């Protein structure tokens, strides 16, 4: 297995190449290392290699890792997976950011449950840019209005939008879906809502996302290797 530090370096170089190819400053694109299903020891190894932002899909798994990793300065844990209402309290207590807010009701719960005394919870509005019925996210036409409502909630800090393109090898299709997320950001801005973050692009399509303006890419497989299917014992 490639050590995590080498894989991280290779992904950072991929990001920098894609940014330069798009005429962008590589420093504009941050890397969220999606560590879902991998144990805390692997996160520690990536942290030792300078990585600070980690993405998790499941609230309970994130909470367990938060406890394991207490005391690592600057470590950020970010929820990227779908969020059910009954997990809102644990999510509000565990994560620095939630990227999967796709309805006002869950945003209201996160705001009400975010502990006082700490920073507000950063949130992204997830938009269904692929149009696949199986995917979470609000419809693109509703994104700016949802962003405006989320931005008014007291214990949340609205930061932008997240989207997942459909799995395809066609770069033109990837780019058209990522462009849709960028237009959501532009629509929000026209309505006076600041939305600096565009979280889009994963192992298979980060170049297309960066070409369309991603400010954050969420990469799992290229850093940590293939994941065991859900429900099987972790390796
Ligand atoms: C798992 C996951 C990723 C990472 O996907 P890879 O293809 O392994 O890079 C990114 N975003 C979300 C929302 C995910 O669930």
PDB file of C-alpha atoms and ligand atoms in Angstrom:
ATOM      1  CA  UNK A   1       0.000   0.000   0.000  1.00  0.00           C
ATOM      2  CA  UNK A   2       1.218   3.494  -0.812  1.00  0.00           C
ATOM      3  CA  UNK A   3       1.881   5.344   2.428  1.00  0.00           C
ATOM      4  CA  UNK A   4      -0.729   8.007   3.044  1.00  0.00           C
ATOM      5  CA  UNK A   5       1.888  10.752   2.973  1.00  0.00           C
ATOM      6  CA  UNK A   6       2.932   9.855  -0.597  1.00  0.00           C
ATOM      7  CA  UNK A   7      -0.651   9.581  -1.766  1.00  0.00           C
ATOM      8  CA  UNK A   8      -1.468  12.959  -0.222  1.00  0.00           C
ATOM      9  CA  UNK A   9       1.472  14.523  -1.994  1.00  0.00           C
ATOM     10  CA  UNK A  10       0.365  13.030  -5.313  1.00  0.00           C
ATOM     11  CA  UNK A  11      -3.176  14.376  -4.846  1.00  0.00           C
ATOM     12  CA  UNK A  12      -1.878  17.830  -3.941  1.00  0.00           C
ATOM     13  CA  UNK A  13       0.175  17.795  -7.143  1.00  0.00           C
ATOM     14  CA  UNK A  14      -2.886  16.715  -9.134  1.00  0.00           C
ATOM     15  CA  UNK A  15      -4.847  19.623  -7.670  1.00  0.00           C
ATOM     16  CA  UNK A  16      -2.054  22.090  -8.438  1.00  0.00           C
ATOM     17  CA  UNK A  17      -1.757  20.848 -12.038  1.00  0.00           C
ATOM     18  CA  UNK A  18      -5.502  21.112 -12.576  1.00  0.00           C
ATOM     19  CA  UNK A  19      -5.555  24.621 -11.110  1.00  0.00           C
ATOM     20  CA  UNK A  20      -2.706  25.814 -13.293  1.00  0.00           C
ATOM     21  CA  UNK A  21      -4.318  24.242 -16.370  1.00  0.00           C
ATOM     22  CA  UNK A  22      -7.437  26.271 -15.564  1.00  0.00           C
ATOM     23  CA  UNK A  23      -5.422  29.452 -15.078  1.00  0.00           C
ATOM     24  CA  UNK A  24      -6.128  29.440 -11.355  1.00  0.00           C
ATOM     25  CA  UNK A  25      -3.915  29.796  -8.297  1.00  0.00           C
ATOM     26  CA  UNK A  26      -3.497  26.318  -6.700  1.00  0.00           C
ATOM     27  CA  UNK A  27      -3.816  28.033  -3.317  1.00  0.00           C
ATOM     28  CA  UNK A  28      -7.502  28.683  -4.064  1.00  0.00           C
ATOM     29  CA  UNK A  29      -8.359  24.980  -3.832  1.00  0.00           C
ATOM     30  CA  UNK A  30      -8.381  23.231  -0.472  1.00  0.00           C
ATOM     31  CA  UNK A  31      -8.328  19.472  -0.015  1.00  0.00           C
ATOM     32  CA  UNK A  32     -10.884  17.693   2.153  1.00  0.00           C
ATOM     33  CA  UNK A  33      -9.526  14.187   2.795  1.00  0.00           C
ATOM     34  CA  UNK A  34     -12.549  11.880   2.955  1.00  0.00           C
ATOM     35  CA  UNK A  35     -11.579   9.390   5.628  1.00  0.00           C
ATOM     36  CA  UNK A  36     -14.925   7.583   5.975  1.00  0.00           C
ATOM     37  CA  UNK A  37     -14.546   3.876   6.867  1.00  0.00           C
ATOM     38  CA  UNK A  38     -10.820   4.283   7.632  1.00  0.00           C
ATOM     39  CA  UNK A  39      -9.618   4.088  11.229  1.00  0.00           C
ATOM     40  CA  UNK A  40      -8.386   7.006  13.319  1.00  0.00           C
ATOM     41  CA  UNK A  41      -4.787   5.768  13.004  1.00  0.00           C
ATOM     42  CA  UNK A  42      -4.930   6.528   9.274  1.00  0.00           C
ATOM     43  CA  UNK A  43      -6.203  10.052  10.009  1.00  0.00           C
ATOM     44  CA  UNK A  44      -3.282  10.521  12.403  1.00  0.00           C
ATOM     45  CA  UNK A  45      -0.853   9.515   9.658  1.00  0.00           C
ATOM     46  CA  UNK A  46      -2.407  12.016   7.249  1.00  0.00           C
ATOM     47  CA  UNK A  47      -2.390  14.682   9.973  1.00  0.00           C
ATOM     48  CA  UNK A  48       1.322  14.030  10.508  1.00  0.00           C
ATOM     49  CA  UNK A  49       1.750  14.680   6.768  1.00  0.00           C
ATOM     50  CA  UNK A  50       0.127  18.109   7.167  1.00  0.00           C
ATOM     51  CA  UNK A  51      -3.512  17.329   6.299  1.00  0.00           C
ATOM     52  CA  UNK A  52      -6.030  19.079   8.572  1.00  0.00           C
ATOM     53  CA  UNK A  53      -9.499  18.725   7.002  1.00  0.00           C
ATOM     54  CA  UNK A  54     -11.203  15.327   7.027  1.00  0.00           C
ATOM     55  CA  UNK A  55     -14.579  14.293   5.661  1.00  0.00           C
ATOM     56  CA  UNK A  56     -16.853  11.677   7.210  1.00  0.00           C
ATOM     57  CA  UNK A  57     -20.082  10.155   5.946  1.00  0.00           C
ATOM     58  CA  UNK A  58     -21.677   8.798   9.104  1.00  0.00           C
ATOM     59  CA  UNK A  59     -22.409  10.789  12.244  1.00  0.00           C
ATOM     60  CA  UNK A  60     -21.588   8.009  14.702  1.00  0.00           C
ATOM     61  CA  UNK A  61     -18.307   7.165  13.016  1.00  0.00           C
ATOM     62  CA  UNK A  62     -17.379  10.854  13.055  1.00  0.00           C
ATOM     63  CA  UNK A  63     -18.224  11.163  16.759  1.00  0.00           C
ATOM     64  CA  UNK A  64     -16.054   8.156  17.626  1.00  0.00           C
ATOM     65  CA  UNK A  65     -13.134   9.604  15.661  1.00  0.00           C
ATOM     66  CA  UNK A  66     -13.628  13.020  17.289  1.00  0.00           C
ATOM     67  CA  UNK A  67     -13.143  11.343  20.679  1.00  0.00           C
ATOM     68  CA  UNK A  68     -10.113   9.338  19.463  1.00  0.00           C
ATOM     69  CA  UNK A  69      -8.465  12.391  17.954  1.00  0.00           C
ATOM     70  CA  UNK A  70      -9.133  14.940  20.691  1.00  0.00           C
ATOM     71  CA  UNK A  71      -6.081  17.108  21.180  1.00  0.00           C
ATOM     72  CA  UNK A  72      -4.812  17.350  17.579  1.00  0.00           C
ATOM     73  CA  UNK A  73      -4.656  21.138  17.056  1.00  0.00           C
ATOM     74  CA  UNK A  74      -6.376  22.448  13.951  1.00  0.00           C
ATOM     75  CA  UNK A  75      -7.984  19.131  13.028  1.00  0.00           C
ATOM     76  CA  UNK A  76     -11.346  19.712  11.296  1.00  0.00           C
ATOM     77  CA  UNK A  77     -14.008  17.047  10.920  1.00  0.00           C
ATOM     78  CA  UNK A  78     -16.611  17.669   8.236  1.00  0.00           C
ATOM     79  CA  UNK A  79     -19.820  15.734   7.581  1.00  0.00           C
ATOM     80  CA  UNK A  80     -20.324  15.075   3.871  1.00  0.00           C
ATOM     81  CA  UNK A  81     -22.918  12.273   4.108  1.00  0.00           C
ATOM     82  CA  UNK A  82     -26.710  12.583   4.267  1.00  0.00           C
ATOM     83  CA  UNK A  83     -28.063  13.722   7.636  1.00  0.00           C
ATOM     84  CA  UNK A  84     -31.221  12.418   9.283  1.00  0.00           C
ATOM     85  CA  UNK A  85     -33.114  14.528  11.767  1.00  0.00           C
ATOM     86  CA  UNK A  86     -32.515  12.133  14.645  1.00  0.00           C
ATOM     87  CA  UNK A  87     -28.736  12.545  14.214  1.00  0.00           C
ATOM     88  CA  UNK A  88     -28.822  16.344  14.186  1.00  0.00           C
ATOM     89  CA  UNK A  89     -27.798  16.738  17.831  1.00  0.00           C
ATOM     90  CA  UNK A  90     -24.747  14.484  17.528  1.00  0.00           C
ATOM     91  CA  UNK A  91     -23.826  16.159  14.242  1.00  0.00           C
ATOM     92  CA  UNK A  92     -24.112  19.655  15.743  1.00  0.00           C
ATOM     93  CA  UNK A  93     -21.900  18.587  18.649  1.00  0.00           C
ATOM     94  CA  UNK A  94     -19.290  16.678  16.640  1.00  0.00           C
ATOM     95  CA  UNK A  95     -18.455  18.457  13.401  1.00  0.00           C
ATOM     96  CA  UNK A  96     -16.821  21.746  12.459  1.00  0.00           C
ATOM     97  CA  UNK A  97     -18.838  21.830   9.244  1.00  0.00           C
ATOM     98  CA  UNK A  98     -21.758  20.027   7.591  1.00  0.00           C
ATOM     99  CA  UNK A  99     -21.797  20.012   3.771  1.00  0.00           C
ATOM    100  CA  UNK A 100     -25.008  18.026   3.304  1.00  0.00           C
ATOM    101  CA  UNK A 101     -27.691  20.536   4.354  1.00  0.00           C
ATOM    102  CA  UNK A 102     -30.465  20.096   1.796  1.00  0.00           C
ATOM    103  CA  UNK A 103     -33.615  21.308   3.588  1.00  0.00           C
ATOM    104  CA  UNK A 104     -34.475  24.139   5.941  1.00  0.00           C
ATOM    105  CA  UNK A 105     -35.784  21.866   8.673  1.00  0.00           C
ATOM    106  CA  UNK A 106     -32.425  20.132   9.210  1.00  0.00           C
ATOM    107  CA  UNK A 107     -30.657  23.509   9.167  1.00  0.00           C
ATOM    108  CA  UNK A 108     -33.021  24.816  11.869  1.00  0.00           C
ATOM    109  CA  UNK A 109     -32.313  21.766  14.020  1.00  0.00           C
ATOM    110  CA  UNK A 110     -28.552  22.104  13.591  1.00  0.00           C
ATOM    111  CA  UNK A 111     -28.746  25.773  14.560  1.00  0.00           C
ATOM    112  CA  UNK A 112     -30.889  25.051  17.627  1.00  0.00           C
ATOM    113  CA  UNK A 113     -28.612  22.193  18.737  1.00  0.00           C
ATOM    114  CA  UNK A 114     -25.200  23.753  18.072  1.00  0.00           C
ATOM    115  CA  UNK A 115     -23.580  24.142  21.519  1.00  0.00           C
ATOM    116  CA  UNK A 116     -23.303  27.697  22.816  1.00  0.00           C
ATOM    117  CA  UNK A 117     -19.859  28.957  23.687  1.00  0.00           C
ATOM    118  CA  UNK A 118     -18.153  27.495  20.635  1.00  0.00           C
ATOM    119  CA  UNK A 119     -18.014  28.739  17.052  1.00  0.00           C
ATOM    120  CA  UNK A 120     -21.077  28.501  14.816  1.00  0.00           C
ATOM    121  CA  UNK A 121     -21.390  25.388  12.672  1.00  0.00           C
ATOM    122  CA  UNK A 122     -20.191  26.023   9.122  1.00  0.00           C
ATOM    123  CA  UNK A 123     -22.641  24.716   6.551  1.00  0.00           C
ATOM    124  CA  UNK A 124     -22.855  24.173   2.832  1.00  0.00           C
ATOM    125  CA  UNK A 125     -26.113  23.647   1.008  1.00  0.00           C
ATOM    126  CA  UNK A 126     -25.986  20.390  -0.952  1.00  0.00           C
ATOM    127  CA  UNK A 127     -27.464  20.654  -4.429  1.00  0.00           C
ATOM    128  CA  UNK A 128     -28.496  17.706  -6.600  1.00  0.00           C
ATOM    129  CA  UNK A 129     -26.566  18.681  -9.730  1.00  0.00           C
ATOM    130  CA  UNK A 130     -26.779  15.287 -11.452  1.00  0.00           C
ATOM    131  CA  UNK A 131     -30.564  15.069 -11.408  1.00  0.00           C
ATOM    132  CA  UNK A 132     -30.329  11.431 -10.302  1.00  0.00           C
ATOM    133  CA  UNK A 133     -33.320  10.570  -8.108  1.00  0.00           C
ATOM    134  CA  UNK A 134     -31.060   8.498  -5.824  1.00  0.00           C
ATOM    135  CA  UNK A 135     -28.922  11.514  -4.900  1.00  0.00           C
ATOM    136  CA  UNK A 136     -29.534  13.881  -1.994  1.00  0.00           C
ATOM    137  CA  UNK A 137     -29.543  17.616  -2.344  1.00  0.00           C
ATOM    138  CA  UNK A 138     -32.063  20.321  -3.041  1.00  0.00           C
ATOM    139  CA  UNK A 139     -32.998  21.136  -6.603  1.00  0.00           C
ATOM    140  CA  UNK A 140     -30.726  23.688  -8.300  1.00  0.00           C
ATOM    141  CA  UNK A 141     -33.645  26.095  -8.703  1.00  0.00           C
ATOM    142  CA  UNK A 142     -34.233  26.088  -4.918  1.00  0.00           C
ATOM    143  CA  UNK A 143     -30.597  26.440  -3.845  1.00  0.00           C
ATOM    144  CA  UNK A 144     -30.292  30.219  -3.598  1.00  0.00           C
ATOM    145  CA  UNK A 145     -33.508  30.579  -1.577  1.00  0.00           C
ATOM    146  CA  UNK A 146     -32.445  27.797   0.801  1.00  0.00           C
ATOM    147  CA  UNK A 147     -29.040  29.453   1.161  1.00  0.00           C
ATOM    148  CA  UNK A 148     -30.696  32.751   2.074  1.00  0.00           C
ATOM    149  CA  UNK A 149     -32.818  31.070   4.755  1.00  0.00           C
ATOM    150  CA  UNK A 150     -29.862  29.108   6.143  1.00  0.00           C
ATOM    151  CA  UNK A 151     -27.720  32.249   6.261  1.00  0.00           C
ATOM    152  CA  UNK A 152     -30.216  33.819   8.688  1.00  0.00           C
ATOM    153  CA  UNK A 153     -29.951  31.059  11.303  1.00  0.00           C
ATOM    154  CA  UNK A 154     -28.034  32.239  14.354  1.00  0.00           C
ATOM    155  CA  UNK A 155     -25.777  29.291  15.163  1.00  0.00           C
ATOM    156  CA  UNK A 156     -24.850  28.453  11.573  1.00  0.00           C
ATOM    157  CA  UNK A 157     -22.307  30.104   9.291  1.00  0.00           C
ATOM    158  CA  UNK A 158     -23.411  29.608   5.688  1.00  0.00           C
ATOM    159  CA  UNK A 159     -20.341  29.149   3.483  1.00  0.00           C
ATOM    160  CA  UNK A 160     -21.471  27.920   0.074  1.00  0.00           C
ATOM    161  CA  UNK A 161     -22.564  24.896  -1.924  1.00  0.00           C
ATOM    162  CA  UNK A 162     -21.666  21.214  -2.314  1.00  0.00           C
ATOM    163  CA  UNK A 163     -22.487  18.918  -5.217  1.00  0.00           C
ATOM    164  CA  UNK A 164     -21.725  15.438  -6.524  1.00  0.00           C
ATOM    165  CA  UNK A 165     -21.578  14.816 -10.273  1.00  0.00           C
ATOM    166  CA  UNK A 166     -22.887  11.549 -11.612  1.00  0.00           C
ATOM    167  CA  UNK A 167     -20.256   8.841 -12.062  1.00  0.00           C
ATOM    168  CA  UNK A 168     -19.170   9.174 -15.679  1.00  0.00           C
ATOM    169  CA  UNK A 169     -15.914   9.276 -17.641  1.00  0.00           C
ATOM    170  CA  UNK A 170     -17.259  12.045 -19.860  1.00  0.00           C
ATOM    171  CA  UNK A 171     -15.480  15.271 -18.860  1.00  0.00           C
ATOM    172  CA  UNK A 172     -18.014  17.415 -20.732  1.00  0.00           C
ATOM    173  CA  UNK A 173     -20.866  15.945 -18.694  1.00  0.00           C
ATOM    174  CA  UNK A 174     -18.895  16.344 -15.458  1.00  0.00           C
ATOM    175  CA  UNK A 175     -18.200  19.957 -16.305  1.00  0.00           C
ATOM    176  CA  UNK A 176     -21.798  20.791 -17.180  1.00  0.00           C
ATOM    177  CA  UNK A 177     -22.953  19.471 -13.794  1.00  0.00           C
ATOM    178  CA  UNK A 178     -20.252  21.343 -11.888  1.00  0.00           C
ATOM    179  CA  UNK A 179     -21.095  24.494 -13.852  1.00  0.00           C
ATOM    180  CA  UNK A 180     -24.643  24.148 -12.511  1.00  0.00           C
ATOM    181  CA  UNK A 181     -23.304  24.373  -8.938  1.00  0.00           C
ATOM    182  CA  UNK A 182     -21.279  27.443  -9.834  1.00  0.00           C
ATOM    183  CA  UNK A 183     -24.455  29.076 -11.159  1.00  0.00           C
ATOM    184  CA  UNK A 184     -26.149  28.395  -7.807  1.00  0.00           C
ATOM    185  CA  UNK A 185     -23.309  30.312  -6.170  1.00  0.00           C
ATOM    186  CA  UNK A 186     -23.749  33.155  -8.677  1.00  0.00           C
ATOM    187  CA  UNK A 187     -27.516  33.239  -8.059  1.00  0.00           C
ATOM    188  CA  UNK A 188     -26.936  33.420  -4.303  1.00  0.00           C
ATOM    189  CA  UNK A 189     -24.458  36.247  -4.800  1.00  0.00           C
ATOM    190  CA  UNK A 190     -26.955  38.150  -6.933  1.00  0.00           C
ATOM    191  CA  UNK A 191     -29.364  37.859  -4.005  1.00  0.00           C
ATOM    192  CA  UNK A 192     -26.714  39.330  -1.687  1.00  0.00           C
ATOM    193  CA  UNK A 193     -25.669  36.030  -0.077  1.00  0.00           C
ATOM    194  CA  UNK A 194     -21.917  35.569   0.189  1.00  0.00           C
ATOM    195  CA  UNK A 195     -20.964  31.992  -0.758  1.00  0.00           C
ATOM    196  CA  UNK A 196     -17.191  31.629  -0.968  1.00  0.00           C
ATOM    197  CA  UNK A 197     -17.037  27.813  -0.954  1.00  0.00           C
ATOM    198  CA  UNK A 198     -17.790  25.532  -3.914  1.00  0.00           C
ATOM    199  CA  UNK A 199     -17.181  21.952  -2.754  1.00  0.00           C
ATOM    200  CA  UNK A 200     -17.119  19.745  -5.841  1.00  0.00           C
ATOM    201  CA  UNK A 201     -14.874  17.102  -7.349  1.00  0.00           C
ATOM    202  CA  UNK A 202     -13.722  13.734  -6.021  1.00  0.00           C
ATOM    203  CA  UNK A 203     -11.074  11.168  -7.004  1.00  0.00           C
ATOM    204  CA  UNK A 204     -12.578  10.593 -10.448  1.00  0.00           C
ATOM    205  CA  UNK A 205     -13.521  14.121 -11.476  1.00  0.00           C
ATOM    206  CA  UNK A 206     -11.521  16.690  -9.540  1.00  0.00           C
ATOM    207  CA  UNK A 207      -9.920  18.149 -12.692  1.00  0.00           C
ATOM    208  CA  UNK A 208     -13.324  18.979 -14.201  1.00  0.00           C
ATOM    209  CA  UNK A 209     -14.472  20.481 -10.903  1.00  0.00           C
ATOM    210  CA  UNK A 210     -11.406  22.687 -10.584  1.00  0.00           C
ATOM    211  CA  UNK A 211     -11.868  23.831 -14.187  1.00  0.00           C
ATOM    212  CA  UNK A 212     -15.390  24.936 -13.200  1.00  0.00           C
ATOM    213  CA  UNK A 213     -14.305  26.823 -10.102  1.00  0.00           C
ATOM    214  CA  UNK A 214     -14.155  24.354  -7.182  1.00  0.00           C
ATOM    215  CA  UNK A 215     -12.623  25.897  -4.076  1.00  0.00           C
ATOM    216  CA  UNK A 216     -12.639  22.549  -2.268  1.00  0.00           C
ATOM    217  CA  UNK A 217     -12.298  19.003  -3.581  1.00  0.00           C
ATOM    218  CA  UNK A 218     -13.330  15.995  -1.492  1.00  0.00           C
ATOM    219  CA  UNK A 219     -10.964  13.093  -2.112  1.00  0.00           C
ATOM    220  CA  UNK A 220     -11.071   9.667  -0.500  1.00  0.00           C
ATOM    221  CA  UNK A 221      -9.909   6.795  -2.700  1.00  0.00           C
ATOM    222  CA  UNK A 222      -6.854   8.532  -4.181  1.00  0.00           C
ATOM    223  CA  UNK A 223      -5.543   9.202  -0.652  1.00  0.00           C
ATOM    224  CA  UNK A 224      -6.627   6.237   1.436  1.00  0.00           C
ATOM    225  CA  UNK A 225      -7.224   3.509  -1.153  1.00  0.00           C
ATOM    226  CA  UNK A 226     -10.388   1.576  -1.975  1.00  0.00           C
ATOM    227  CA  UNK A 227     -13.029   1.351   0.736  1.00  0.00           C
ATOM    228  CA  UNK A 228     -14.523  -1.937   1.914  1.00  0.00           C
ATOM    229  CA  UNK A 229     -18.213  -2.086   0.974  1.00  0.00           C
ATOM    230  CA  UNK A 230     -20.506  -0.866   3.737  1.00  0.00           C
ATOM    231  CA  UNK A 231     -21.490  -3.522   6.216  1.00  0.00           C
ATOM    232  CA  UNK A 232     -18.295  -5.529   5.910  1.00  0.00           C
ATOM    233  CA  UNK A 233     -15.756  -5.512   8.712  1.00  0.00           C
ATOM    234  CA  UNK A 234     -13.120  -2.771   8.419  1.00  0.00           C
ATOM    235  CA  UNK A 235      -9.765  -4.026   7.173  1.00  0.00           C
TER     236      UNK A 235
HETATM  237  C1  LIG B   1     -17.014   9.207  -0.369  1.00  0.00           C
HETATM  238  C2  LIG B   1     -17.249  10.602  -0.779  1.00  0.00           C
HETATM  239  C3  LIG B   1     -16.240  11.351  -1.404  1.00  0.00           C
HETATM  240  C4  LIG B   1     -14.893  10.767  -1.809  1.00  0.00           C
HETATM  241  O1  LIG B   1     -15.040   9.960  -2.937  1.00  0.00           O
HETATM  242  P1  LIG B   1     -13.754   9.290  -3.660  1.00  0.00           P
HETATM  243  O2  LIG B   1     -14.313   8.880  -4.979  1.00  0.00           O
HETATM  244  O3  LIG B   1     -13.337   8.136  -2.804  1.00  0.00           O
HETATM  245  O4  LIG B   1     -12.700  10.313  -3.775  1.00  0.00           O
HETATM  246  C5  LIG B   1     -16.514  12.679  -1.696  1.00  0.00           C
HETATM  247  N1  LIG B   1     -17.691  13.245  -1.384  1.00  0.00           N
HETATM  248  C6  LIG B   1     -18.682  12.569  -0.784  1.00  0.00           C
HETATM  249  C7  LIG B   1     -19.963  13.250  -0.474  1.00  0.00           C
HETATM  250  C8  LIG B   1     -18.494  11.219  -0.473  1.00  0.00           C
HETATM  251  O5  LIG B   1     -19.492  10.546   0.107  1.00  0.00           O
END
